[in-house]
């Protein structure tokens, strides 16, 4: 008999359900008896003992369904060791609930913040297995996270739609793509959608270079320019500021996000009309793409195998085209950034894409 807890934490993404279904199917199809405890709304469910018992049937029909049947929430790692408003020790409460239910392990689906807490629980002696989710694909230790390819599809479709209207009106269009810290999503959607300029956090931009690229396009007879901007894109000047100084500067700005700042800069220098489109959370929504369905199902099945073998303390990841188990201590607290010298960046530049650098 295996008693498994499961929770989804952090921002949701596509294929969370597919991954959980993969875990449960692989367990149910083994000869082992299993009991599944689904903790609701991320770590909150584990902290406050808010769970429901689930069977294989609960996971039927959810392969193609976006979101998470368990609900999710952000429980910042920064404050996880602080008592809650009623003085409850959250880490101790999670341990107590784990032991009360006599769990063999907890399967935790999440991104960066989630992995820090997952690793803390491992250090506290709980058996943990994690699965890598996030549309940002910025999780260390895995080449790919589920949700990413689905989000690339949606952001690309947005840029595709913008293309026709941009061409009709001879305007500059900015599409703001999710990703505060890394630019994988913006780079991939930007390249797939044929963006002319791509701005990502890893390559700070220079306003003069952006304007130069727009003017160059005009000189070549192009009527419009499309710019894919990551939420976390940053100017060369701002990149020199400390985190504190940057936050202070942002507070004073009237622009809701960097895209509007870039738009204002272009408008001021070129007199061109600029429009900003923010697809926002649509990028995390809807049905997972076929790649993510297969990928998340494979990760889930491999997690099931680790449970059956009693191997804990790992994230099931993907490296060099193989599913691998990565020790949680190697994942937690690290960010997978895009290398500004990566071949994909060089290739994009060869295609004539400007990074504003
Ligand atoms: O971490 C995934 C992500 O979608 C980021 O790309 C984005 O910056 C952030 O979450 C948005 O967070 P929230 O849903 O809390 O607004």
mmCIF file of C-alpha atoms and ligand atoms in Angstrom:
data_model
loop_
_atom_site.group_PDB
_atom_site.id
_atom_site.type_symbol
_atom_site.label_atom_id
_atom_site.label_comp_id
_atom_site.label_asym_id
_atom_site.label_seq_id
_atom_site.Cartn_x
_atom_site.Cartn_y
_atom_site.Cartn_z
ATOM 1 C CA UNK A 1 0.000 0.000 0.000
ATOM 2 C CA UNK A 2 1.260 3.437 -0.930
ATOM 3 C CA UNK A 3 -0.266 6.583 0.545
ATOM 4 C CA UNK A 4 0.465 9.500 -1.708
ATOM 5 C CA UNK A 5 -0.134 13.203 -1.152
ATOM 6 C CA UNK A 6 -0.260 15.519 -4.128
ATOM 7 C CA UNK A 7 -0.342 19.294 -4.531
ATOM 8 C CA UNK A 8 0.070 21.968 -7.193
ATOM 9 C CA UNK A 9 1.714 25.211 -6.109
ATOM 10 C CA UNK A 10 2.565 28.607 -7.597
ATOM 11 C CA UNK A 11 1.156 30.095 -10.794
ATOM 12 C CA UNK A 12 -0.808 27.477 -12.678
ATOM 13 C CA UNK A 13 -0.015 26.383 -16.214
ATOM 14 C CA UNK A 14 -1.232 23.967 -18.834
ATOM 15 C CA UNK A 15 -0.718 20.195 -18.324
ATOM 16 C CA UNK A 16 -0.735 20.207 -14.510
ATOM 17 C CA UNK A 17 -3.734 17.883 -14.709
ATOM 18 C CA UNK A 18 -2.067 15.754 -17.373
ATOM 19 C CA UNK A 19 0.988 15.319 -15.125
ATOM 20 C CA UNK A 20 -1.098 14.329 -12.077
ATOM 21 C CA UNK A 21 -3.086 11.945 -14.233
ATOM 22 C CA UNK A 22 0.209 10.425 -15.388
ATOM 23 C CA UNK A 23 1.328 9.810 -11.804
ATOM 24 C CA UNK A 24 -1.989 8.292 -10.770
ATOM 25 C CA UNK A 25 -2.428 6.152 -13.883
ATOM 26 C CA UNK A 26 1.021 4.656 -13.541
ATOM 27 C CA UNK A 27 0.343 3.818 -9.891
ATOM 28 C CA UNK A 28 -3.143 2.464 -10.478
ATOM 29 C CA UNK A 29 -1.854 0.300 -13.326
ATOM 30 C CA UNK A 30 0.807 -1.224 -11.062
ATOM 31 C CA UNK A 31 -0.126 -4.021 -8.692
ATOM 32 C CA UNK A 32 0.321 -1.742 -5.679
ATOM 33 C CA UNK A 33 -2.705 -0.507 -3.723
ATOM 34 C CA UNK A 34 -2.700 3.291 -3.554
ATOM 35 C CA UNK A 35 -4.434 5.940 -1.535
ATOM 36 C CA UNK A 36 -4.271 9.459 -2.938
ATOM 37 C CA UNK A 37 -4.646 12.617 -0.851
ATOM 38 C CA UNK A 38 -5.062 15.768 -2.925
ATOM 39 C CA UNK A 39 -4.081 18.886 -0.950
ATOM 40 C CA UNK A 40 -6.055 21.914 -2.061
ATOM 41 C CA UNK A 41 -4.660 25.275 -3.175
ATOM 42 C CA UNK A 42 -0.969 24.513 -3.003
ATOM 43 C CA UNK A 43 1.006 24.372 0.238
ATOM 44 C CA UNK A 44 -1.974 25.968 2.002
ATOM 45 C CA UNK A 45 -3.768 22.625 1.806
ATOM 46 C CA UNK A 46 -0.825 20.854 3.400
ATOM 47 C CA UNK A 47 -0.414 23.528 6.081
ATOM 48 C CA UNK A 48 -4.082 23.608 7.106
ATOM 49 C CA UNK A 49 -4.927 19.955 6.443
ATOM 50 C CA UNK A 50 -7.283 20.871 3.619
ATOM 51 C CA UNK A 51 -7.371 17.823 1.376
ATOM 52 C CA UNK A 52 -9.665 15.399 -0.367
ATOM 53 C CA UNK A 53 -9.214 11.700 -0.919
ATOM 54 C CA UNK A 54 -9.102 10.883 -4.593
ATOM 55 C CA UNK A 55 -9.313 7.769 -6.692
ATOM 56 C CA UNK A 56 -8.186 6.949 -10.203
ATOM 57 C CA UNK A 57 -11.620 8.026 -11.420
ATOM 58 C CA UNK A 58 -10.985 11.619 -10.330
ATOM 59 C CA UNK A 59 -8.159 11.789 -12.826
ATOM 60 C CA UNK A 60 -10.158 10.502 -15.787
ATOM 61 C CA UNK A 61 -10.923 12.970 -18.558
ATOM 62 C CA UNK A 62 -8.460 15.626 -17.410
ATOM 63 C CA UNK A 63 -5.602 15.061 -19.868
ATOM 64 C CA UNK A 64 -6.738 17.954 -22.025
ATOM 65 C CA UNK A 65 -8.065 20.221 -19.286
ATOM 66 C CA UNK A 66 -6.053 23.344 -18.350
ATOM 67 C CA UNK A 67 -5.603 24.653 -14.797
ATOM 68 C CA UNK A 68 -5.394 22.244 -11.883
ATOM 69 C CA UNK A 69 -8.143 20.163 -10.304
ATOM 70 C CA UNK A 70 -6.454 20.753 -6.919
ATOM 71 C CA UNK A 71 -6.291 24.545 -7.162
ATOM 72 C CA UNK A 72 -3.088 26.447 -6.580
ATOM 73 C CA UNK A 73 -1.720 29.411 -4.659
ATOM 74 C CA UNK A 74 1.535 31.200 -4.130
ATOM 75 C CA UNK A 75 3.055 30.536 -0.687
ATOM 76 C CA UNK A 76 6.251 32.601 -0.686
ATOM 77 C CA UNK A 77 9.318 30.712 0.488
ATOM 78 C CA UNK A 78 10.651 33.948 2.003
ATOM 79 C CA UNK A 79 8.025 33.774 4.756
ATOM 80 C CA UNK A 80 7.470 30.031 4.988
ATOM 81 C CA UNK A 81 9.321 29.840 8.322
ATOM 82 C CA UNK A 82 7.371 32.783 9.782
ATOM 83 C CA UNK A 83 4.295 31.896 11.861
ATOM 84 C CA UNK A 84 0.931 32.629 10.213
ATOM 85 C CA UNK A 85 -1.459 35.316 11.523
ATOM 86 C CA UNK A 86 -2.606 32.908 14.261
ATOM 87 C CA UNK A 87 0.904 31.993 15.331
ATOM 88 C CA UNK A 88 0.917 28.632 13.517
ATOM 89 C CA UNK A 89 4.336 27.242 12.588
ATOM 90 C CA UNK A 90 3.678 26.454 8.905
ATOM 91 C CA UNK A 91 6.572 24.072 8.388
ATOM 92 C CA UNK A 92 5.709 22.118 11.530
ATOM 93 C CA UNK A 93 2.029 22.048 10.469
ATOM 94 C CA UNK A 94 2.949 20.546 7.088
ATOM 95 C CA UNK A 95 5.036 17.875 8.786
ATOM 96 C CA UNK A 96 2.249 17.069 11.251
ATOM 97 C CA UNK A 97 -0.311 16.639 8.465
ATOM 98 C CA UNK A 98 2.086 14.426 6.535
ATOM 99 C CA UNK A 99 2.660 12.170 9.552
ATOM 100 C CA UNK A 100 -1.005 12.214 10.620
ATOM 101 C CA UNK A 101 -2.011 10.809 7.235
ATOM 102 C CA UNK A 102 0.919 8.375 7.338
ATOM 103 C CA UNK A 103 1.955 9.396 3.843
ATOM 104 C CA UNK A 104 4.705 7.571 1.987
ATOM 105 C CA UNK A 105 5.470 10.667 -0.031
ATOM 106 C CA UNK A 106 4.108 13.910 -1.469
ATOM 107 C CA UNK A 107 4.217 14.674 -5.175
ATOM 108 C CA UNK A 108 4.637 18.432 -5.595
ATOM 109 C CA UNK A 109 4.095 20.127 -8.940
ATOM 110 C CA UNK A 110 5.622 23.569 -9.190
ATOM 111 C CA UNK A 111 8.215 26.032 -10.344
ATOM 112 C CA UNK A 112 11.073 27.875 -8.666
ATOM 113 C CA UNK A 113 9.501 29.059 -5.415
ATOM 114 C CA UNK A 114 7.697 25.754 -4.984
ATOM 115 C CA UNK A 115 10.969 23.845 -5.283
ATOM 116 C CA UNK A 116 12.589 25.812 -2.470
ATOM 117 C CA UNK A 117 9.837 24.765 -0.079
ATOM 118 C CA UNK A 118 9.842 21.204 -1.474
ATOM 119 C CA UNK A 119 13.550 20.963 -0.724
ATOM 120 C CA UNK A 120 13.005 22.379 2.767
ATOM 121 C CA UNK A 121 10.409 19.668 3.434
ATOM 122 C CA UNK A 122 12.893 17.074 2.178
ATOM 123 C CA UNK A 123 15.505 18.453 4.573
ATOM 124 C CA UNK A 124 12.888 18.173 7.323
ATOM 125 C CA UNK A 125 12.665 14.456 6.608
ATOM 126 C CA UNK A 126 9.602 14.153 4.343
ATOM 127 C CA UNK A 127 9.644 12.007 1.212
ATOM 128 C CA UNK A 128 9.189 14.354 -1.722
ATOM 129 C CA UNK A 129 9.021 13.960 -5.492
ATOM 130 C CA UNK A 130 8.513 17.008 -7.679
ATOM 131 C CA UNK A 131 7.452 17.689 -11.232
ATOM 132 C CA UNK A 132 8.644 20.777 -13.156
ATOM 133 C CA UNK A 133 5.878 23.129 -14.219
ATOM 134 C CA UNK A 134 6.045 26.696 -15.453
ATOM 135 C CA UNK A 135 5.380 28.570 -18.653
ATOM 136 C CA UNK A 136 8.695 30.370 -18.059
ATOM 137 C CA UNK A 137 10.883 27.258 -18.540
ATOM 138 C CA UNK A 138 13.284 28.772 -16.011
ATOM 139 C CA UNK A 139 13.572 25.841 -13.645
ATOM 140 C CA UNK A 140 17.121 24.705 -13.043
ATOM 141 C CA UNK A 141 18.000 21.059 -13.668
ATOM 142 C CA UNK A 142 15.612 20.424 -16.547
ATOM 143 C CA UNK A 143 15.849 21.442 -20.190
ATOM 144 C CA UNK A 144 12.069 21.734 -20.380
ATOM 145 C CA UNK A 145 9.122 22.389 -18.096
ATOM 146 C CA UNK A 146 5.535 21.540 -18.944
ATOM 147 C CA UNK A 147 3.325 24.523 -19.735
ATOM 148 C CA UNK A 148 6.100 26.205 -21.682
ATOM 149 C CA UNK A 149 5.247 24.895 -25.156
ATOM 150 C CA UNK A 150 1.534 25.626 -24.675
ATOM 151 C CA UNK A 151 2.371 29.196 -23.662
ATOM 152 C CA UNK A 152 4.691 29.570 -26.665
ATOM 153 C CA UNK A 153 1.740 28.567 -28.876
ATOM 154 C CA UNK A 154 -0.557 31.173 -27.330
ATOM 155 C CA UNK A 155 1.966 34.019 -27.345
ATOM 156 C CA UNK A 156 2.872 33.154 -30.949
ATOM 157 C CA UNK A 157 -0.766 33.213 -31.982
ATOM 158 C CA UNK A 158 -1.055 36.656 -30.416
ATOM 159 C CA UNK A 159 1.918 37.923 -32.442
ATOM 160 C CA UNK A 160 0.474 36.289 -35.577
ATOM 161 C CA UNK A 161 -2.781 38.179 -35.083
ATOM 162 C CA UNK A 162 -0.951 41.439 -34.542
ATOM 163 C CA UNK A 163 0.933 40.981 -37.818
ATOM 164 C CA UNK A 164 -2.013 41.664 -40.117
ATOM 165 C CA UNK A 165 -3.209 44.746 -38.286
ATOM 166 C CA UNK A 166 0.367 46.056 -37.971
ATOM 167 C CA UNK A 167 0.847 45.716 -41.709
ATOM 168 C CA UNK A 168 -2.419 47.544 -42.460
ATOM 169 C CA UNK A 169 -1.653 50.554 -40.288
ATOM 170 C CA UNK A 170 2.124 51.004 -40.606
ATOM 171 C CA UNK A 171 2.480 51.088 -36.858
ATOM 172 C CA UNK A 172 4.945 49.767 -34.335
ATOM 173 C CA UNK A 173 3.355 47.035 -32.241
ATOM 174 C CA UNK A 174 4.645 45.726 -28.952
ATOM 175 C CA UNK A 175 3.486 42.371 -27.612
ATOM 176 C CA UNK A 176 4.339 41.867 -23.947
ATOM 177 C CA UNK A 177 5.099 38.241 -23.202
ATOM 178 C CA UNK A 178 5.165 36.720 -19.686
ATOM 179 C CA UNK A 179 8.491 36.165 -17.958
ATOM 180 C CA UNK A 180 9.742 38.523 -15.275
ATOM 181 C CA UNK A 181 13.118 36.917 -14.854
ATOM 182 C CA UNK A 182 13.918 34.978 -18.019
ATOM 183 C CA UNK A 183 13.245 35.324 -21.728
ATOM 184 C CA UNK A 184 12.712 31.773 -23.034
ATOM 185 C CA UNK A 185 9.033 32.350 -23.726
ATOM 186 C CA UNK A 186 9.541 35.739 -25.376
ATOM 187 C CA UNK A 187 12.442 34.493 -27.470
ATOM 188 C CA UNK A 188 10.589 31.427 -28.734
ATOM 189 C CA UNK A 189 7.254 33.134 -29.343
ATOM 190 C CA UNK A 190 9.069 36.107 -30.857
ATOM 191 C CA UNK A 191 10.999 33.953 -33.289
ATOM 192 C CA UNK A 192 7.956 31.818 -34.111
ATOM 193 C CA UNK A 193 5.829 34.906 -34.709
ATOM 194 C CA UNK A 194 8.464 36.656 -36.799
ATOM 195 C CA UNK A 195 9.043 39.543 -34.397
ATOM 196 C CA UNK A 196 11.572 42.094 -35.642
ATOM 197 C CA UNK A 197 12.884 43.076 -32.233
ATOM 198 C CA UNK A 198 12.966 40.864 -29.129
ATOM 199 C CA UNK A 199 13.706 42.276 -25.678
ATOM 200 C CA UNK A 200 14.526 39.858 -22.877
ATOM 201 C CA UNK A 201 15.840 40.289 -19.310
ATOM 202 C CA UNK A 202 19.114 38.538 -20.120
ATOM 203 C CA UNK A 203 20.061 41.124 -22.772
ATOM 204 C CA UNK A 204 19.530 44.672 -21.470
ATOM 205 C CA UNK A 205 18.377 46.978 -24.241
ATOM 206 C CA UNK A 206 19.503 50.355 -25.478
ATOM 207 C CA UNK A 207 16.676 52.629 -26.658
ATOM 208 C CA UNK A 208 18.919 54.042 -29.411
ATOM 209 C CA UNK A 209 19.470 50.556 -30.812
ATOM 210 C CA UNK A 210 15.732 49.839 -30.842
ATOM 211 C CA UNK A 211 15.078 53.070 -32.737
ATOM 212 C CA UNK A 212 17.962 52.263 -35.091
ATOM 213 C CA UNK A 213 16.391 48.860 -35.875
ATOM 214 C CA UNK A 214 12.984 50.460 -36.558
ATOM 215 C CA UNK A 215 14.551 53.088 -38.854
ATOM 216 C CA UNK A 216 16.531 50.399 -40.654
ATOM 217 C CA UNK A 217 13.301 48.525 -41.367
ATOM 218 C CA UNK A 218 11.683 51.700 -42.682
ATOM 219 C CA UNK A 219 14.701 52.330 -44.901
ATOM 220 C CA UNK A 220 14.278 48.799 -46.256
ATOM 221 C CA UNK A 221 10.653 49.511 -47.148
ATOM 222 C CA UNK A 222 8.944 47.752 -44.211
ATOM 223 C CA UNK A 223 5.725 49.456 -43.133
ATOM 224 C CA UNK A 224 5.617 48.140 -39.601
ATOM 225 C CA UNK A 225 7.713 46.711 -36.779
ATOM 226 C CA UNK A 226 6.732 44.089 -34.253
ATOM 227 C CA UNK A 227 8.520 43.968 -30.938
ATOM 228 C CA UNK A 228 8.193 41.063 -28.480
ATOM 229 C CA UNK A 229 8.992 42.357 -25.007
ATOM 230 C CA UNK A 230 9.397 40.141 -21.954
ATOM 231 C CA UNK A 231 7.754 41.417 -18.758
ATOM 232 C CA UNK A 232 11.212 41.562 -17.238
ATOM 233 C CA UNK A 233 13.011 43.294 -20.113
ATOM 234 C CA UNK A 234 15.317 45.952 -18.778
ATOM 235 C CA UNK A 235 17.278 48.879 -20.206
ATOM 236 C CA UNK A 236 21.064 49.010 -20.001
ATOM 237 C CA UNK A 237 20.867 51.927 -17.543
ATOM 238 C CA UNK A 238 18.356 50.188 -15.294
ATOM 239 C CA UNK A 239 20.385 46.982 -15.329
ATOM 240 C CA UNK A 240 23.171 48.904 -13.575
ATOM 241 C CA UNK A 241 20.886 49.774 -10.639
ATOM 242 C CA UNK A 242 20.655 47.672 -7.496
ATOM 243 C CA UNK A 243 17.383 45.762 -6.996
ATOM 244 C CA UNK A 244 16.288 48.352 -4.427
ATOM 245 C CA UNK A 245 17.142 51.344 -6.620
ATOM 246 C CA UNK A 246 15.332 49.761 -9.576
ATOM 247 C CA UNK A 247 12.193 49.054 -7.531
ATOM 248 C CA UNK A 248 12.204 52.665 -6.299
ATOM 249 C CA UNK A 249 12.534 53.986 -9.838
ATOM 250 C CA UNK A 250 9.686 51.768 -11.083
ATOM 251 C CA UNK A 251 7.413 52.999 -8.292
ATOM 252 C CA UNK A 252 7.736 56.547 -9.559
ATOM 253 C CA UNK A 253 6.953 55.673 -13.182
ATOM 254 C CA UNK A 254 3.447 56.084 -14.479
ATOM 255 C CA UNK A 255 3.832 53.223 -17.020
ATOM 256 C CA UNK A 256 2.136 50.014 -15.941
ATOM 257 C CA UNK A 257 4.967 47.889 -17.387
ATOM 258 C CA UNK A 258 8.199 48.031 -19.336
ATOM 259 C CA UNK A 259 6.373 47.680 -22.667
ATOM 260 C CA UNK A 260 4.668 51.026 -22.172
ATOM 261 C CA UNK A 261 7.996 52.582 -21.273
ATOM 262 C CA UNK A 262 9.548 51.247 -24.481
ATOM 263 C CA UNK A 263 6.472 52.398 -26.437
ATOM 264 C CA UNK A 264 6.767 55.929 -25.037
ATOM 265 C CA UNK A 265 10.477 55.999 -25.874
ATOM 266 C CA UNK A 266 9.835 54.968 -29.486
ATOM 267 C CA UNK A 267 6.941 57.386 -29.929
ATOM 268 C CA UNK A 268 9.001 60.252 -28.551
ATOM 269 C CA UNK A 269 12.027 59.573 -30.745
ATOM 270 C CA UNK A 270 10.377 58.538 -34.000
ATOM 271 C CA UNK A 271 6.938 60.127 -33.916
ATOM 272 C CA UNK A 272 5.565 56.719 -34.946
ATOM 273 C CA UNK A 273 2.310 55.402 -33.560
ATOM 274 C CA UNK A 274 2.978 52.577 -31.123
ATOM 275 C CA UNK A 275 0.437 50.121 -29.716
ATOM 276 C CA UNK A 276 0.930 47.688 -26.843
ATOM 277 C CA UNK A 277 -0.821 44.329 -26.553
ATOM 278 C CA UNK A 278 -0.586 42.301 -23.345
ATOM 279 C CA UNK A 279 -1.918 38.739 -23.681
ATOM 280 C CA UNK A 280 -1.193 38.281 -19.937
ATOM 281 C CA UNK A 281 -2.683 35.237 -18.267
ATOM 282 C CA UNK A 282 -4.164 33.883 -21.483
ATOM 283 C CA UNK A 283 -0.634 32.500 -21.886
ATOM 284 C CA UNK A 284 -1.214 30.199 -18.910
ATOM 285 C CA UNK A 285 -4.735 29.257 -19.864
ATOM 286 C CA UNK A 286 -6.621 26.809 -21.995
ATOM 287 C CA UNK A 287 -5.928 23.265 -23.031
ATOM 288 C CA UNK A 288 -2.325 22.000 -23.038
ATOM 289 C CA UNK A 289 -0.776 21.558 -26.485
ATOM 290 C CA UNK A 290 -0.064 17.978 -27.629
ATOM 291 C CA UNK A 291 3.645 18.307 -26.754
ATOM 292 C CA UNK A 292 2.804 19.237 -23.157
ATOM 293 C CA UNK A 293 0.219 16.472 -22.852
ATOM 294 C CA UNK A 294 2.774 13.856 -23.852
ATOM 295 C CA UNK A 295 5.637 15.435 -21.911
ATOM 296 C CA UNK A 296 3.677 15.887 -18.664
ATOM 297 C CA UNK A 297 2.245 12.359 -18.948
ATOM 298 C CA UNK A 298 5.747 10.922 -19.335
ATOM 299 C CA UNK A 299 7.053 12.865 -16.333
ATOM 300 C CA UNK A 300 4.034 11.746 -14.307
ATOM 301 C CA UNK A 301 4.557 8.091 -15.241
ATOM 302 C CA UNK A 302 8.233 8.288 -14.256
ATOM 303 C CA UNK A 303 7.267 9.909 -10.945
ATOM 304 C CA UNK A 304 4.944 6.941 -10.376
ATOM 305 C CA UNK A 305 7.880 4.614 -10.998
ATOM 306 C CA UNK A 306 10.044 6.426 -8.434
ATOM 307 C CA UNK A 307 7.223 6.128 -5.882
ATOM 308 C CA UNK A 308 6.902 2.411 -6.497
ATOM 309 C CA UNK A 309 10.672 2.018 -6.105
ATOM 310 C CA UNK A 310 10.662 4.169 -2.954
ATOM 311 C CA UNK A 311 13.119 6.659 -4.422
ATOM 312 C CA UNK A 312 12.488 10.090 -2.988
ATOM 313 C CA UNK A 313 14.095 13.521 -2.921
ATOM 314 C CA UNK A 314 14.074 14.039 -6.688
ATOM 315 C CA UNK A 315 12.559 16.233 -9.354
ATOM 316 C CA UNK A 316 11.647 14.277 -12.473
ATOM 317 C CA UNK A 317 13.236 16.390 -15.192
ATOM 318 C CA UNK A 318 14.331 16.253 -18.791
ATOM 319 C CA UNK A 319 17.907 16.558 -19.960
ATOM 320 C CA UNK A 320 19.483 15.808 -23.305
ATOM 321 C CA UNK A 321 16.235 14.280 -24.555
ATOM 322 C CA UNK A 322 15.920 11.874 -21.648
ATOM 323 C CA UNK A 323 13.721 11.837 -18.571
ATOM 324 C CA UNK A 324 16.025 11.969 -15.567
ATOM 325 C CA UNK A 325 15.784 12.260 -11.792
ATOM 326 C CA UNK A 326 17.492 15.348 -10.422
ATOM 327 C CA UNK A 327 18.278 15.678 -6.695
ATOM 328 C CA UNK A 328 16.091 18.389 -5.194
ATOM 329 C CA UNK A 329 19.065 20.092 -3.556
ATOM 330 C CA UNK A 330 20.504 20.652 -7.059
ATOM 331 C CA UNK A 331 17.305 22.391 -8.228
ATOM 332 C CA UNK A 332 16.160 24.517 -5.299
ATOM 333 C CA UNK A 333 17.109 28.175 -5.271
ATOM 334 C CA UNK A 334 18.658 28.266 -8.736
ATOM 335 C CA UNK A 335 17.310 29.926 -11.838
ATOM 336 C CA UNK A 336 17.871 28.676 -15.392
ATOM 337 C CA UNK A 337 18.652 31.828 -17.364
ATOM 338 C CA UNK A 338 19.086 32.119 -21.101
ATOM 339 C CA UNK A 339 22.730 32.469 -22.063
ATOM 340 C CA UNK A 340 23.008 35.705 -24.091
ATOM 341 C CA UNK A 341 25.650 33.925 -26.178
ATOM 342 C CA UNK A 342 23.497 30.831 -26.791
ATOM 343 C CA UNK A 343 23.439 29.639 -30.396
ATOM 344 C CA UNK A 344 19.694 30.369 -30.644
ATOM 345 C CA UNK A 345 20.418 34.056 -29.923
ATOM 346 C CA UNK A 346 23.184 34.108 -32.516
ATOM 347 C CA UNK A 347 20.871 32.438 -35.038
ATOM 348 C CA UNK A 348 18.104 34.927 -34.303
ATOM 349 C CA UNK A 349 20.576 37.750 -34.936
ATOM 350 C CA UNK A 350 21.592 36.083 -38.223
ATOM 351 C CA UNK A 351 17.900 36.226 -39.162
ATOM 352 C CA UNK A 352 18.017 39.980 -38.665
ATOM 353 C CA UNK A 353 16.259 40.081 -35.298
ATOM 354 C CA UNK A 354 17.449 42.911 -33.069
ATOM 355 C CA UNK A 355 17.785 42.415 -29.321
ATOM 356 C CA UNK A 356 18.214 46.132 -28.793
ATOM 357 C CA UNK A 357 21.813 45.589 -27.654
HETATM 358 O O1 LIG B 1 5.673 32.095 -13.097
HETATM 359 C C1 LIG B 1 4.782 32.069 -14.151
HETATM 360 C C2 LIG B 1 4.250 33.441 -14.441
HETATM 361 O O2 LIG B 1 3.168 33.295 -15.344
HETATM 362 C C3 LIG B 1 5.243 34.455 -14.974
HETATM 363 O O3 LIG B 1 5.535 34.320 -16.334
HETATM 364 C C4 LIG B 1 4.552 35.742 -14.663
HETATM 365 O O4 LIG B 1 5.471 36.792 -14.604
HETATM 366 C C5 LIG B 1 3.933 35.452 -13.330
HETATM 367 O O5 LIG B 1 3.753 34.057 -13.270
HETATM 368 C C6 LIG B 1 2.605 36.108 -13.089
HETATM 369 O O6 LIG B 1 2.220 35.833 -11.787
HETATM 370 P P1 LIG B 1 0.756 36.012 -11.215
HETATM 371 O O7 LIG B 1 -0.124 34.990 -11.854
HETATM 372 O O8 LIG B 1 0.918 35.787 -9.762
HETATM 373 O O9 LIG B 1 0.326 37.385 -11.580
#
